[in-house]
mmCIF file with all atom_site columns, C-alpha atoms in Angstrom:
data_model
loop_
_atom_site.group_PDB
_atom_site.id
_atom_site.type_symbol
_atom_site.label_atom_id
_atom_site.label_alt_id
_atom_site.label_comp_id
_atom_site.label_asym_id
_atom_site.label_entity_id
_atom_site.label_seq_id
_atom_site.pdbx_PDB_ins_code
_atom_site.Cartn_x
_atom_site.Cartn_y
_atom_site.Cartn_z
_atom_site.occupancy
_atom_site.B_iso_or_equiv
_atom_site.pdbx_formal_charge
_atom_site.auth_seq_id
_atom_site.auth_comp_id
_atom_site.auth_asym_id
_atom_site.auth_atom_id
_atom_site.pdbx_PDB_model_num
ATOM 1   C CA . UNK A 1 1   ? -17.596 31.538 -38.026 1.00 0.00 ? 23  UNK A CA 1
ATOM 2   C CA . UNK A 1 2   ? -16.768 32.228 -34.457 1.00 0.00 ? 24  UNK A CA 1
ATOM 3   C CA . UNK A 1 3   ? -18.756 30.227 -31.662 1.00 0.00 ? 25  UNK A CA 1
ATOM 4   C CA . UNK A 1 4   ? -20.599 33.245 -30.095 1.00 0.00 ? 26  UNK A CA 1
ATOM 5   C CA . UNK A 1 5   ? -21.777 34.263 -33.367 1.00 0.00 ? 27  UNK A CA 1
ATOM 6   C CA . UNK A 1 6   ? -22.729 30.948 -34.321 1.00 0.00 ? 28  UNK A CA 1
ATOM 7   C CA . UNK A 1 7   ? -24.604 30.555 -31.084 1.00 0.00 ? 29  UNK A CA 1
ATOM 8   C CA . UNK A 1 8   ? -26.325 33.871 -31.345 1.00 0.00 ? 30  UNK A CA 1
ATOM 9   C CA . UNK A 1 9   ? -27.562 33.153 -34.827 1.00 0.00 ? 31  UNK A CA 1
ATOM 10  C CA . UNK A 1 10  ? -28.769 29.741 -34.080 1.00 0.00 ? 32  UNK A CA 1
ATOM 11  C CA . UNK A 1 11  ? -30.756 30.858 -30.961 1.00 0.00 ? 33  UNK A CA 1
ATOM 12  C CA . UNK A 1 12  ? -32.415 33.869 -32.817 1.00 0.00 ? 34  UNK A CA 1
ATOM 13  C CA . UNK A 1 13  ? -33.450 31.919 -35.973 1.00 0.00 ? 35  UNK A CA 1
ATOM 14  C CA . UNK A 1 14  ? -34.016 28.469 -34.215 1.00 0.00 ? 36  UNK A CA 1
ATOM 15  C CA . UNK A 1 15  ? -31.598 26.378 -36.105 1.00 0.00 ? 37  UNK A CA 1
ATOM 16  C CA . UNK A 1 16  ? -29.068 23.912 -34.590 1.00 0.00 ? 38  UNK A CA 1
ATOM 17  C CA . UNK A 1 17  ? -25.558 25.629 -34.421 1.00 0.00 ? 39  UNK A CA 1
ATOM 18  C CA . UNK A 1 18  ? -24.105 22.656 -36.403 1.00 0.00 ? 40  UNK A CA 1
ATOM 19  C CA . UNK A 1 19  ? -26.577 23.548 -39.380 1.00 0.00 ? 41  UNK A CA 1
ATOM 20  C CA . UNK A 1 20  ? -24.862 26.970 -39.853 1.00 0.00 ? 42  UNK A CA 1
ATOM 21  C CA . UNK A 1 21  ? -22.270 26.502 -42.748 1.00 0.00 ? 43  UNK A CA 1
ATOM 22  C CA . UNK A 1 22  ? -20.111 29.065 -44.471 1.00 0.00 ? 44  UNK A CA 1
ATOM 23  C CA . UNK A 1 23  ? -20.589 29.436 -48.094 1.00 0.00 ? 45  UNK A CA 1
ATOM 24  C CA . UNK A 1 24  ? -17.274 30.137 -50.089 1.00 0.00 ? 46  UNK A CA 1
ATOM 25  C CA . UNK A 1 25  ? -16.629 33.311 -52.024 1.00 0.00 ? 47  UNK A CA 1
ATOM 26  C CA . UNK A 1 26  ? -18.168 36.700 -52.010 1.00 0.00 ? 48  UNK A CA 1
ATOM 27  C CA . UNK A 1 27  ? -16.260 39.768 -52.382 1.00 0.00 ? 49  UNK A CA 1
ATOM 28  C CA . UNK A 1 28  ? -18.619 42.018 -50.184 1.00 0.00 ? 50  UNK A CA 1
ATOM 29  C CA . UNK A 1 29  ? -20.222 39.765 -47.896 1.00 0.00 ? 51  UNK A CA 1
ATOM 30  C CA . UNK A 1 30  ? -19.473 36.737 -45.818 1.00 0.00 ? 52  UNK A CA 1
ATOM 31  C CA . UNK A 1 31  ? -22.389 34.184 -46.253 1.00 0.00 ? 53  UNK A CA 1
ATOM 32  C CA . UNK A 1 32  ? -23.812 31.432 -44.285 1.00 0.00 ? 54  UNK A CA 1
ATOM 33  C CA . UNK A 1 33  ? -26.678 28.931 -44.753 1.00 0.00 ? 55  UNK A CA 1
ATOM 34  C CA . UNK A 1 34  ? -28.760 28.782 -41.632 1.00 0.00 ? 56  UNK A CA 1
ATOM 35  C CA . UNK A 1 35  ? -30.252 25.121 -42.041 1.00 0.00 ? 57  UNK A CA 1
ATOM 36  C CA . UNK A 1 36  ? -32.295 24.313 -45.024 1.00 0.00 ? 58  UNK A CA 1
ATOM 37  C CA . UNK A 1 37  ? -34.408 27.533 -45.320 1.00 0.00 ? 59  UNK A CA 1
ATOM 38  C CA . UNK A 1 38  ? -32.282 30.650 -44.642 1.00 0.00 ? 60  UNK A CA 1
ATOM 39  C CA . UNK A 1 39  ? -29.285 32.296 -45.894 1.00 0.00 ? 61  UNK A CA 1
ATOM 40  C CA . UNK A 1 40  ? -27.322 35.273 -44.030 1.00 0.00 ? 62  UNK A CA 1
ATOM 41  C CA . UNK A 1 41  ? -25.245 37.687 -45.413 1.00 0.00 ? 63  UNK A CA 1
ATOM 42  C CA . UNK A 1 42  ? -22.881 39.962 -43.379 1.00 0.00 ? 64  UNK A CA 1
ATOM 43  C CA . UNK A 1 43  ? -20.645 42.781 -44.975 1.00 0.00 ? 65  UNK A CA 1
ATOM 44  C CA . UNK A 1 44  ? -16.976 42.044 -44.765 1.00 0.00 ? 66  UNK A CA 1
ATOM 45  C CA . UNK A 1 45  ? -16.155 45.785 -43.998 1.00 0.00 ? 67  UNK A CA 1
ATOM 46  C CA . UNK A 1 46  ? -17.852 49.049 -43.501 1.00 0.00 ? 68  UNK A CA 1
ATOM 47  C CA . UNK A 1 47  ? -17.458 50.071 -47.127 1.00 0.00 ? 69  UNK A CA 1
ATOM 48  C CA . UNK A 1 48  ? -19.809 47.375 -48.214 1.00 0.00 ? 70  UNK A CA 1
ATOM 49  C CA . UNK A 1 49  ? -22.665 48.187 -45.638 1.00 0.00 ? 71  UNK A CA 1
ATOM 50  C CA . UNK A 1 50  ? -24.290 50.716 -47.944 1.00 0.00 ? 72  UNK A CA 1
ATOM 51  C CA . UNK A 1 51  ? -24.746 48.013 -50.586 1.00 0.00 ? 73  UNK A CA 1
ATOM 52  C CA . UNK A 1 52  ? -26.767 45.874 -48.155 1.00 0.00 ? 74  UNK A CA 1
ATOM 53  C CA . UNK A 1 53  ? -28.939 48.681 -47.187 1.00 0.00 ? 75  UNK A CA 1
ATOM 54  C CA . UNK A 1 54  ? -29.550 49.233 -50.758 1.00 0.00 ? 76  UNK A CA 1
ATOM 55  C CA . UNK A 1 55  ? -30.709 45.731 -51.343 1.00 0.00 ? 77  UNK A CA 1
ATOM 56  C CA . UNK A 1 56  ? -32.998 46.145 -48.497 1.00 0.00 ? 78  UNK A CA 1
ATOM 57  C CA . UNK A 1 57  ? -35.151 48.514 -50.553 1.00 0.00 ? 79  UNK A CA 1
ATOM 58  C CA . UNK A 1 58  ? -34.479 47.232 -53.981 1.00 0.00 ? 80  UNK A CA 1
ATOM 59  C CA . UNK A 1 59  ? -35.311 43.359 -53.188 1.00 0.00 ? 81  UNK A CA 1
ATOM 60  C CA . UNK A 1 60  ? -39.002 44.131 -52.148 1.00 0.00 ? 82  UNK A CA 1
ATOM 61  C CA . UNK A 1 61  ? -39.511 46.072 -55.270 1.00 0.00 ? 83  UNK A CA 1
ATOM 62  C CA . UNK A 1 62  ? -37.999 43.409 -57.572 1.00 0.00 ? 84  UNK A CA 1
ATOM 63  C CA . UNK A 1 63  ? -40.370 40.862 -55.809 1.00 0.00 ? 85  UNK A CA 1
ATOM 64  C CA . UNK A 1 64  ? -43.337 43.144 -56.204 1.00 0.00 ? 86  UNK A CA 1
ATOM 65  C CA . UNK A 1 65  ? -42.604 43.093 -60.006 1.00 0.00 ? 87  UNK A CA 1
ATOM 66  C CA . UNK A 1 66  ? -42.688 39.444 -60.250 1.00 0.00 ? 88  UNK A CA 1
ATOM 67  C CA . UNK A 1 67  ? -38.924 38.965 -60.191 1.00 0.00 ? 89  UNK A CA 1
ATOM 68  C CA . UNK A 1 68  ? -37.658 35.686 -58.988 1.00 0.00 ? 90  UNK A CA 1
ATOM 69  C CA . UNK A 1 69  ? -35.204 36.445 -56.141 1.00 0.00 ? 91  UNK A CA 1
ATOM 70  C CA . UNK A 1 70  ? -35.241 35.432 -52.525 1.00 0.00 ? 92  UNK A CA 1
ATOM 71  C CA . UNK A 1 71  ? -37.364 37.421 -50.026 1.00 0.00 ? 93  UNK A CA 1
ATOM 72  C CA . UNK A 1 72  ? -35.845 39.283 -47.062 1.00 0.00 ? 94  UNK A CA 1
ATOM 73  C CA . UNK A 1 73  ? -36.610 37.294 -43.792 1.00 0.00 ? 95  UNK A CA 1
ATOM 74  C CA . UNK A 1 74  ? -34.750 39.829 -41.422 1.00 0.00 ? 96  UNK A CA 1
ATOM 75  C CA . UNK A 1 75  ? -32.743 42.947 -41.830 1.00 0.00 ? 97  UNK A CA 1
ATOM 76  C CA . UNK A 1 76  ? -31.032 43.917 -38.491 1.00 0.00 ? 98  UNK A CA 1
ATOM 77  C CA . UNK A 1 77  ? -29.046 47.273 -38.286 1.00 0.00 ? 99  UNK A CA 1
ATOM 78  C CA . UNK A 1 78  ? -28.903 47.398 -34.660 1.00 0.00 ? 100 UNK A CA 1
ATOM 79  C CA . UNK A 1 79  ? -25.489 45.943 -34.239 1.00 0.00 ? 101 UNK A CA 1
ATOM 80  C CA . UNK A 1 80  ? -26.521 44.366 -31.062 1.00 0.00 ? 102 UNK A CA 1
ATOM 81  C CA . UNK A 1 81  ? -25.941 40.667 -32.385 1.00 0.00 ? 103 UNK A CA 1
ATOM 82  C CA . UNK A 1 82  ? -23.055 41.590 -34.920 1.00 0.00 ? 104 UNK A CA 1
ATOM 83  C CA . UNK A 1 83  ? -21.130 44.672 -35.213 1.00 0.00 ? 105 UNK A CA 1
ATOM 84  C CA . UNK A 1 84  ? -22.490 45.233 -38.638 1.00 0.00 ? 106 UNK A CA 1
ATOM 85  C CA . UNK A 1 85  ? -25.864 45.091 -40.496 1.00 0.00 ? 107 UNK A CA 1
ATOM 86  C CA . UNK A 1 86  ? -26.983 41.743 -41.708 1.00 0.00 ? 108 UNK A CA 1
ATOM 87  C CA . UNK A 1 87  ? -29.507 40.273 -43.942 1.00 0.00 ? 109 UNK A CA 1
ATOM 88  C CA . UNK A 1 88  ? -31.374 36.971 -43.621 1.00 0.00 ? 110 UNK A CA 1
ATOM 89  C CA . UNK A 1 89  ? -33.044 35.829 -46.693 1.00 0.00 ? 111 UNK A CA 1
ATOM 90  C CA . UNK A 1 90  ? -34.892 32.782 -47.860 1.00 0.00 ? 112 UNK A CA 1
ATOM 91  C CA . UNK A 1 91  ? -32.468 30.078 -48.942 1.00 0.00 ? 113 UNK A CA 1
ATOM 92  C CA . UNK A 1 92  ? -32.308 29.222 -52.819 1.00 0.00 ? 114 UNK A CA 1
ATOM 93  C CA . UNK A 1 93  ? -31.645 25.523 -53.503 1.00 0.00 ? 115 UNK A CA 1
ATOM 94  C CA . UNK A 1 94  ? -29.751 25.283 -56.710 1.00 0.00 ? 116 UNK A CA 1
ATOM 95  C CA . UNK A 1 95  ? -26.317 26.188 -58.213 1.00 0.00 ? 117 UNK A CA 1
ATOM 96  C CA . UNK A 1 96  ? -24.744 29.154 -59.751 1.00 0.00 ? 118 UNK A CA 1
ATOM 97  C CA . UNK A 1 97  ? -23.656 28.971 -63.315 1.00 0.00 ? 119 UNK A CA 1
ATOM 98  C CA . UNK A 1 98  ? -20.015 28.946 -62.335 1.00 0.00 ? 120 UNK A CA 1
ATOM 99  C CA . UNK A 1 99  ? -20.546 25.408 -60.978 1.00 0.00 ? 121 UNK A CA 1
ATOM 100 C CA . UNK A 1 100 ? -23.515 24.273 -63.092 1.00 0.00 ? 122 UNK A CA 1
ATOM 101 C CA . UNK A 1 101 ? -23.875 22.994 -66.593 1.00 0.00 ? 123 UNK A CA 1
ATOM 102 C CA . UNK A 1 102 ? -24.209 25.436 -69.392 1.00 0.00 ? 124 UNK A CA 1
ATOM 103 C CA . UNK A 1 103 ? -27.573 26.582 -69.672 1.00 0.00 ? 125 UNK A CA 1
ATOM 104 C CA . UNK A 1 104 ? -29.962 26.216 -72.763 1.00 0.00 ? 126 UNK A CA 1
ATOM 105 C CA . UNK A 1 105 ? -31.151 29.238 -74.689 1.00 0.00 ? 127 UNK A CA 1
ATOM 106 C CA . UNK A 1 106 ? -34.414 28.896 -73.051 1.00 0.00 ? 128 UNK A CA 1
ATOM 107 C CA . UNK A 1 107 ? -32.822 29.510 -69.721 1.00 0.00 ? 129 UNK A CA 1
ATOM 108 C CA . UNK A 1 108 ? -31.441 32.819 -70.964 1.00 0.00 ? 130 UNK A CA 1
ATOM 109 C CA . UNK A 1 109 ? -34.878 33.745 -72.526 1.00 0.00 ? 131 UNK A CA 1
ATOM 110 C CA . UNK A 1 110 ? -36.246 33.231 -68.987 1.00 0.00 ? 132 UNK A CA 1
ATOM 111 C CA . UNK A 1 111 ? -33.622 35.559 -67.490 1.00 0.00 ? 133 UNK A CA 1
ATOM 112 C CA . UNK A 1 112 ? -34.517 38.161 -70.050 1.00 0.00 ? 134 UNK A CA 1
ATOM 113 C CA . UNK A 1 113 ? -38.171 37.905 -69.158 1.00 0.00 ? 135 UNK A CA 1
ATOM 114 C CA . UNK A 1 114 ? -37.080 38.304 -65.506 1.00 0.00 ? 136 UNK A CA 1
ATOM 115 C CA . UNK A 1 115 ? -35.225 41.317 -66.179 1.00 0.00 ? 137 UNK A CA 1
ATOM 116 C CA . UNK A 1 116 ? -37.705 42.768 -68.294 1.00 0.00 ? 138 UNK A CA 1
ATOM 117 C CA . UNK A 1 117 ? -39.966 42.735 -65.222 1.00 0.00 ? 139 UNK A CA 1
ATOM 118 C CA . UNK A 1 118 ? -37.231 44.372 -63.232 1.00 0.00 ? 140 UNK A CA 1
ATOM 119 C CA . UNK A 1 119 ? -37.001 47.200 -65.941 1.00 0.00 ? 141 UNK A CA 1
ATOM 120 C CA . UNK A 1 120 ? -40.710 47.899 -65.607 1.00 0.00 ? 142 UNK A CA 1
ATOM 121 C CA . UNK A 1 121 ? -40.614 47.761 -61.675 1.00 0.00 ? 143 UNK A CA 1
ATOM 122 C CA . UNK A 1 122 ? -41.452 51.064 -59.628 1.00 0.00 ? 144 UNK A CA 1
ATOM 123 C CA . UNK A 1 123 ? -38.273 52.696 -58.526 1.00 0.00 ? 145 UNK A CA 1
ATOM 124 C CA . UNK A 1 124 ? -38.060 52.496 -54.588 1.00 0.00 ? 146 UNK A CA 1
ATOM 125 C CA . UNK A 1 125 ? -37.166 55.632 -52.641 1.00 0.00 ? 147 UNK A CA 1
ATOM 126 C CA . UNK A 1 126 ? -33.435 55.819 -52.234 1.00 0.00 ? 148 UNK A CA 1
ATOM 127 C CA . UNK A 1 127 ? -32.457 53.823 -55.327 1.00 0.00 ? 149 UNK A CA 1
ATOM 128 C CA . UNK A 1 128 ? -29.134 55.375 -56.569 1.00 0.00 ? 150 UNK A CA 1
ATOM 129 C CA . UNK A 1 129 ? -29.345 56.818 -59.983 1.00 0.00 ? 151 UNK A CA 1
ATOM 130 C CA . UNK A 1 130 ? -26.536 56.191 -62.432 1.00 0.00 ? 152 UNK A CA 1
ATOM 131 C CA . UNK A 1 131 ? -25.912 58.638 -65.497 1.00 0.00 ? 153 UNK A CA 1
ATOM 132 C CA . UNK A 1 132 ? -23.788 55.965 -67.152 1.00 0.00 ? 154 UNK A CA 1
ATOM 133 C CA . UNK A 1 133 ? -20.489 57.866 -67.112 1.00 0.00 ? 155 UNK A CA 1
ATOM 134 C CA . UNK A 1 134 ? -21.894 61.202 -67.924 1.00 0.00 ? 156 UNK A CA 1
ATOM 135 C CA . UNK A 1 135 ? -21.517 63.359 -71.042 1.00 0.00 ? 157 UNK A CA 1
ATOM 136 C CA . UNK A 1 136 ? -18.587 61.936 -73.048 1.00 0.00 ? 158 UNK A CA 1
ATOM 137 C CA . UNK A 1 137 ? -18.090 65.055 -74.864 1.00 0.00 ? 159 UNK A CA 1
ATOM 138 C CA . UNK A 1 138 ? -15.684 66.872 -72.487 1.00 0.00 ? 160 UNK A CA 1
ATOM 139 C CA . UNK A 1 139 ? -13.532 63.709 -72.530 1.00 0.00 ? 161 UNK A CA 1
ATOM 140 C CA . UNK A 1 140 ? -13.180 63.809 -76.324 1.00 0.00 ? 162 UNK A CA 1
ATOM 141 C CA . UNK A 1 141 ? -12.404 67.490 -76.335 1.00 0.00 ? 163 UNK A CA 1
ATOM 142 C CA . UNK A 1 142 ? -9.789  67.014 -73.703 1.00 0.00 ? 164 UNK A CA 1
ATOM 143 C CA . UNK A 1 143 ? -8.124  64.206 -75.548 1.00 0.00 ? 165 UNK A CA 1
ATOM 144 C CA . UNK A 1 144 ? -8.133  66.095 -78.857 1.00 0.00 ? 166 UNK A CA 1
ATOM 145 C CA . UNK A 1 145 ? -6.694  69.181 -77.009 1.00 0.00 ? 167 UNK A CA 1
ATOM 146 C CA . UNK A 1 146 ? -3.970  67.117 -75.537 1.00 0.00 ? 168 UNK A CA 1
ATOM 147 C CA . UNK A 1 147 ? -3.006  65.512 -78.797 1.00 0.00 ? 169 UNK A CA 1
ATOM 148 C CA . UNK A 1 148 ? -3.938  62.080 -77.688 1.00 0.00 ? 170 UNK A CA 1
ATOM 149 C CA . UNK A 1 149 ? -6.960  62.056 -80.456 1.00 0.00 ? 171 UNK A CA 1
ATOM 150 C CA . UNK A 1 150 ? -6.810  63.332 -84.049 1.00 0.00 ? 172 UNK A CA 1
ATOM 151 C CA . UNK A 1 151 ? -9.101  66.413 -84.383 1.00 0.00 ? 173 UNK A CA 1
ATOM 152 C CA . UNK A 1 152 ? -10.940 64.820 -87.357 1.00 0.00 ? 174 UNK A CA 1
ATOM 153 C CA . UNK A 1 153 ? -11.657 61.559 -85.292 1.00 0.00 ? 175 UNK A CA 1
ATOM 154 C CA . UNK A 1 154 ? -12.866 63.933 -82.474 1.00 0.00 ? 176 UNK A CA 1
ATOM 155 C CA . UNK A 1 155 ? -15.173 65.804 -84.735 1.00 0.00 ? 177 UNK A CA 1
ATOM 156 C CA . UNK A 1 156 ? -16.732 62.551 -85.988 1.00 0.00 ? 178 UNK A CA 1
ATOM 157 C CA . UNK A 1 157 ? -17.161 61.247 -82.534 1.00 0.00 ? 179 UNK A CA 1
ATOM 158 C CA . UNK A 1 158 ? -19.110 64.263 -81.323 1.00 0.00 ? 180 UNK A CA 1
ATOM 159 C CA . UNK A 1 159 ? -21.311 64.094 -84.373 1.00 0.00 ? 181 UNK A CA 1
ATOM 160 C CA . UNK A 1 160 ? -22.081 60.363 -83.523 1.00 0.00 ? 182 UNK A CA 1
ATOM 161 C CA . UNK A 1 161 ? -22.718 61.376 -79.913 1.00 0.00 ? 183 UNK A CA 1
ATOM 162 C CA . UNK A 1 162 ? -25.205 64.050 -81.174 1.00 0.00 ? 184 UNK A CA 1
ATOM 163 C CA . UNK A 1 163 ? -26.965 61.650 -83.400 1.00 0.00 ? 185 UNK A CA 1
ATOM 164 C CA . UNK A 1 164 ? -27.336 59.083 -80.699 1.00 0.00 ? 186 UNK A CA 1
ATOM 165 C CA . UNK A 1 165 ? -28.877 61.511 -78.374 1.00 0.00 ? 187 UNK A CA 1
ATOM 166 C CA . UNK A 1 166 ? -31.767 61.871 -80.711 1.00 0.00 ? 188 UNK A CA 1
ATOM 167 C CA . UNK A 1 167 ? -32.519 58.131 -80.599 1.00 0.00 ? 189 UNK A CA 1
ATOM 168 C CA . UNK A 1 168 ? -32.854 57.731 -77.094 1.00 0.00 ? 190 UNK A CA 1
ATOM 169 C CA . UNK A 1 169 ? -36.190 58.670 -75.757 1.00 0.00 ? 191 UNK A CA 1
ATOM 170 C CA . UNK A 1 170 ? -36.933 60.674 -72.582 1.00 0.00 ? 192 UNK A CA 1
ATOM 171 C CA . UNK A 1 171 ? -38.203 58.403 -70.062 1.00 0.00 ? 193 UNK A CA 1
ATOM 172 C CA . UNK A 1 172 ? -38.081 57.646 -66.297 1.00 0.00 ? 194 UNK A CA 1
ATOM 173 C CA . UNK A 1 173 ? -34.930 55.778 -65.092 1.00 0.00 ? 195 UNK A CA 1
ATOM 174 C CA . UNK A 1 174 ? -35.632 52.093 -64.920 1.00 0.00 ? 196 UNK A CA 1
ATOM 175 C CA . UNK A 1 175 ? -34.045 49.631 -62.225 1.00 0.00 ? 197 UNK A CA 1
ATOM 176 C CA . UNK A 1 176 ? -31.093 47.552 -63.337 1.00 0.00 ? 198 UNK A CA 1
ATOM 177 C CA . UNK A 1 177 ? -29.495 44.640 -61.571 1.00 0.00 ? 199 UNK A CA 1
ATOM 178 C CA . UNK A 1 178 ? -26.139 45.976 -62.354 1.00 0.00 ? 200 UNK A CA 1
ATOM 179 C CA . UNK A 1 179 ? -24.337 42.645 -61.961 1.00 0.00 ? 201 UNK A CA 1
ATOM 180 C CA . UNK A 1 180 ? -25.640 39.795 -63.957 1.00 0.00 ? 202 UNK A CA 1
ATOM 181 C CA . UNK A 1 181 ? -22.740 37.651 -63.731 1.00 0.00 ? 203 UNK A CA 1
ATOM 182 C CA . UNK A 1 182 ? -22.760 33.803 -63.706 1.00 0.00 ? 204 UNK A CA 1
ATOM 183 C CA . UNK A 1 183 ? -22.455 33.632 -59.730 1.00 0.00 ? 205 UNK A CA 1
ATOM 184 C CA . UNK A 1 184 ? -25.631 35.633 -59.487 1.00 0.00 ? 206 UNK A CA 1
ATOM 185 C CA . UNK A 1 185 ? -27.911 33.435 -61.601 1.00 0.00 ? 207 UNK A CA 1
ATOM 186 C CA . UNK A 1 186 ? -29.223 30.434 -59.615 1.00 0.00 ? 208 UNK A CA 1
ATOM 187 C CA . UNK A 1 187 ? -30.196 27.214 -61.683 1.00 0.00 ? 209 UNK A CA 1
ATOM 188 C CA . UNK A 1 188 ? -31.603 23.829 -61.230 1.00 0.00 ? 210 UNK A CA 1
ATOM 189 C CA . UNK A 1 189 ? -32.527 21.411 -63.996 1.00 0.00 ? 211 UNK A CA 1
ATOM 190 C CA . UNK A 1 190 ? -31.891 24.186 -66.635 1.00 0.00 ? 212 UNK A CA 1
ATOM 191 C CA . UNK A 1 191 ? -34.381 26.408 -64.816 1.00 0.00 ? 213 UNK A CA 1
ATOM 192 C CA . UNK A 1 192 ? -33.885 29.806 -63.463 1.00 0.00 ? 214 UNK A CA 1
ATOM 193 C CA . UNK A 1 193 ? -34.400 29.610 -59.640 1.00 0.00 ? 215 UNK A CA 1
ATOM 194 C CA . UNK A 1 194 ? -33.399 33.142 -58.753 1.00 0.00 ? 216 UNK A CA 1
ATOM 195 C CA . UNK A 1 195 ? -31.442 36.191 -59.545 1.00 0.00 ? 217 UNK A CA 1
ATOM 196 C CA . UNK A 1 196 ? -29.482 37.179 -56.531 1.00 0.00 ? 218 UNK A CA 1
ATOM 197 C CA . UNK A 1 197 ? -26.992 39.838 -55.186 1.00 0.00 ? 219 UNK A CA 1
ATOM 198 C CA . UNK A 1 198 ? -28.500 43.184 -55.617 1.00 0.00 ? 220 UNK A CA 1
ATOM 199 C CA . UNK A 1 199 ? -25.582 45.258 -54.259 1.00 0.00 ? 221 UNK A CA 1
ATOM 200 C CA . UNK A 1 200 ? -24.907 46.871 -57.704 1.00 0.00 ? 222 UNK A CA 1
ATOM 201 C CA . UNK A 1 201 ? -28.276 47.950 -58.489 1.00 0.00 ? 223 UNK A CA 1
ATOM 202 C CA . UNK A 1 202 ? -28.806 51.306 -59.765 1.00 0.00 ? 224 UNK A CA 1
ATOM 203 C CA . UNK A 1 203 ? -31.360 53.286 -61.710 1.00 0.00 ? 225 UNK A CA 1
ATOM 204 C CA . UNK A 1 204 ? -29.631 54.879 -64.792 1.00 0.00 ? 226 UNK A CA 1
ATOM 205 C CA . UNK A 1 205 ? -30.547 58.114 -66.286 1.00 0.00 ? 227 UNK A CA 1
ATOM 206 C CA . UNK A 1 206 ? -31.300 56.268 -69.400 1.00 0.00 ? 228 UNK A CA 1
ATOM 207 C CA . UNK A 1 207 ? -34.517 55.142 -71.239 1.00 0.00 ? 229 UNK A CA 1
ATOM 208 C CA . UNK A 1 208 ? -36.112 51.697 -70.604 1.00 0.00 ? 230 UNK A CA 1
ATOM 209 C CA . UNK A 1 209 ? -35.158 51.129 -74.276 1.00 0.00 ? 231 UNK A CA 1
ATOM 210 C CA . UNK A 1 210 ? -31.409 51.254 -73.582 1.00 0.00 ? 232 UNK A CA 1
ATOM 211 C CA . UNK A 1 211 ? -31.657 49.377 -70.209 1.00 0.00 ? 233 UNK A CA 1
ATOM 212 C CA . UNK A 1 212 ? -31.374 45.959 -71.784 1.00 0.00 ? 234 UNK A CA 1
ATOM 213 C CA . UNK A 1 213 ? -27.875 46.781 -73.254 1.00 0.00 ? 235 UNK A CA 1
ATOM 214 C CA . UNK A 1 214 ? -26.590 48.067 -69.628 1.00 0.00 ? 236 UNK A CA 1
ATOM 215 C CA . UNK A 1 215 ? -28.034 45.303 -67.501 1.00 0.00 ? 237 UNK A CA 1
ATOM 216 C CA . UNK A 1 216 ? -25.433 42.822 -67.633 1.00 0.00 ? 238 UNK A CA 1
ATOM 217 C CA . UNK A 1 217 ? -22.115 42.173 -65.789 1.00 0.00 ? 239 UNK A CA 1
ATOM 218 C CA . UNK A 1 218 ? -18.969 44.180 -66.978 1.00 0.00 ? 240 UNK A CA 1
ATOM 219 C CA . UNK A 1 219 ? -17.234 40.928 -66.935 1.00 0.00 ? 241 UNK A CA 1
ATOM 220 C CA . UNK A 1 220 ? -20.099 39.088 -68.861 1.00 0.00 ? 242 UNK A CA 1
ATOM 221 C CA . UNK A 1 221 ? -18.756 38.242 -72.314 1.00 0.00 ? 243 UNK A CA 1
ATOM 222 C CA . UNK A 1 222 ? -20.861 38.769 -75.470 1.00 0.00 ? 244 UNK A CA 1
ATOM 223 C CA . UNK A 1 223 ? -21.959 35.048 -75.540 1.00 0.00 ? 245 UNK A CA 1
ATOM 224 C CA . UNK A 1 224 ? -25.053 33.733 -77.296 1.00 0.00 ? 246 UNK A CA 1
ATOM 225 C CA . UNK A 1 225 ? -26.901 33.748 -73.976 1.00 0.00 ? 247 UNK A CA 1
ATOM 226 C CA . UNK A 1 226 ? -26.304 37.192 -73.441 1.00 0.00 ? 248 UNK A CA 1
ATOM 227 C CA . UNK A 1 227 ? -27.253 38.306 -76.863 1.00 0.00 ? 249 UNK A CA 1
ATOM 228 C CA . UNK A 1 228 ? -30.472 36.590 -76.221 1.00 0.00 ? 250 UNK A CA 1
ATOM 229 C CA . UNK A 1 229 ? -30.909 38.235 -72.692 1.00 0.00 ? 251 UNK A CA 1
ATOM 230 C CA . UNK A 1 230 ? -30.493 41.591 -74.610 1.00 0.00 ? 252 UNK A CA 1
ATOM 231 C CA . UNK A 1 231 ? -32.982 40.806 -77.219 1.00 0.00 ? 253 UNK A CA 1
ATOM 232 C CA . UNK A 1 232 ? -35.625 39.685 -74.898 1.00 0.00 ? 254 UNK A CA 1
ATOM 233 C CA . UNK A 1 233 ? -35.235 42.819 -72.584 1.00 0.00 ? 255 UNK A CA 1
ATOM 234 C CA . UNK A 1 234 ? -35.131 45.384 -75.217 1.00 0.00 ? 256 UNK A CA 1
#
């Protein structure tokens, strides 16, 4: 962190400059601890700024629903202190699952219970909708027409899609975290401390019944823990 920025943050948030430390990692944001109680996130480029704005609306809704996540202390969009919006949050003391010990099944059940609360939360204004990739039928038709898919398989797939559509109840979209990866689950003594990083949050045009299967990281393996999470949130 450059000295002028360190000094500015230290002055505004009443922490010693040498108590501001960079946290390694993070694709979308640079992150720093501000003493023992605060944590600041600054987008690495303009393409990630919208994700931070999204978080500013989603985090209060998640907290109101009872989800364990750090509260926002300050969200500055003025660009006077930094030439970017930035967010200051309460600091969570713990480790993520990348650096911590493998959690017990009870940990995953707690994660599932927290995500179930999120799926029941009121959708905040401005929460982006996600149709889950849209209707798959045109893709199947196109592949069959171009010879990449056997016509009989295409017909079978279309019949499966039609059947599945009858099993999904029509309900309002629910909030998803969107990235329940190991680095976004904070733990201490095998207890869930917080779910963090809401930049991939969305409200899919699916029912709450299907939300559990969607709310996991695309990279998350189908582990026993993940299976417990899906079971609890369904």
